[in-house]
């Protein structure tokens, strides 16, 4: 449960926000590097694109279910 709340908060702190990528942030540096590497654009499905999607809209229901299952299993195994 904590990861489902904590991950979006951390992603937002990096500069991936609902209003877009924050100027001067880690996200802006990542986007710049990705754009330079791809000839001026950021590829769909890239880490920058996925993080921006999460920053803008949060996790989808499918992602929440998947993370809950995976993290629950990991927690049970470590316990």
PDB file of C-alpha atoms in Angstrom, residues 11-17 20-33 52:
ATOM      1  CA  UNK A  11       7.946  10.540  -9.278  1.00  0.00           C
ATOM      2  CA  UNK A  12       6.393  13.963  -8.719  1.00  0.00           C
ATOM      3  CA  UNK A  13       9.393  15.030  -6.649  1.00  0.00           C
ATOM      4  CA  UNK A  14      11.636  14.189  -9.615  1.00  0.00           C
ATOM      5  CA  UNK A  15       9.670  16.704 -11.687  1.00  0.00           C
ATOM      6  CA  UNK A  16       7.118  14.512 -13.483  1.00  0.00           C
ATOM      7  CA  UNK A  17       3.933  16.433 -12.639  1.00  0.00           C
ATOM      8  CA  UNK A  20       4.115  18.478 -17.359  1.00  0.00           C
ATOM      9  CA  UNK A  21       7.820  18.188 -16.697  1.00  0.00           C
ATOM     10  CA  UNK A  22       9.065  20.814 -14.259  1.00  0.00           C
ATOM     11  CA  UNK A  23      11.812  23.105 -15.558  1.00  0.00           C
ATOM     12  CA  UNK A  24      15.247  22.510 -14.050  1.00  0.00           C
ATOM     13  CA  UNK A  25      14.246  19.185 -12.490  1.00  0.00           C
ATOM     14  CA  UNK A  26      15.747  15.717 -12.754  1.00  0.00           C
ATOM     15  CA  UNK A  27      12.855  14.925 -15.110  1.00  0.00           C
ATOM     16  CA  UNK A  28      13.858  17.807 -17.394  1.00  0.00           C
ATOM     17  CA  UNK A  29      17.431  16.519 -17.530  1.00  0.00           C
ATOM     18  CA  UNK A  30      16.185  13.004 -18.309  1.00  0.00           C
ATOM     19  CA  UNK A  31      13.910  14.322 -21.049  1.00  0.00           C
ATOM     20  CA  UNK A  32      16.719  16.351 -22.562  1.00  0.00           C
ATOM     21  CA  UNK A  33      19.059  13.364 -22.617  1.00  0.00           C
ATOM     22  CA  UNK A  52       5.539  11.385 -17.206  1.00  0.00           C
TER      23      UNK A  52
END
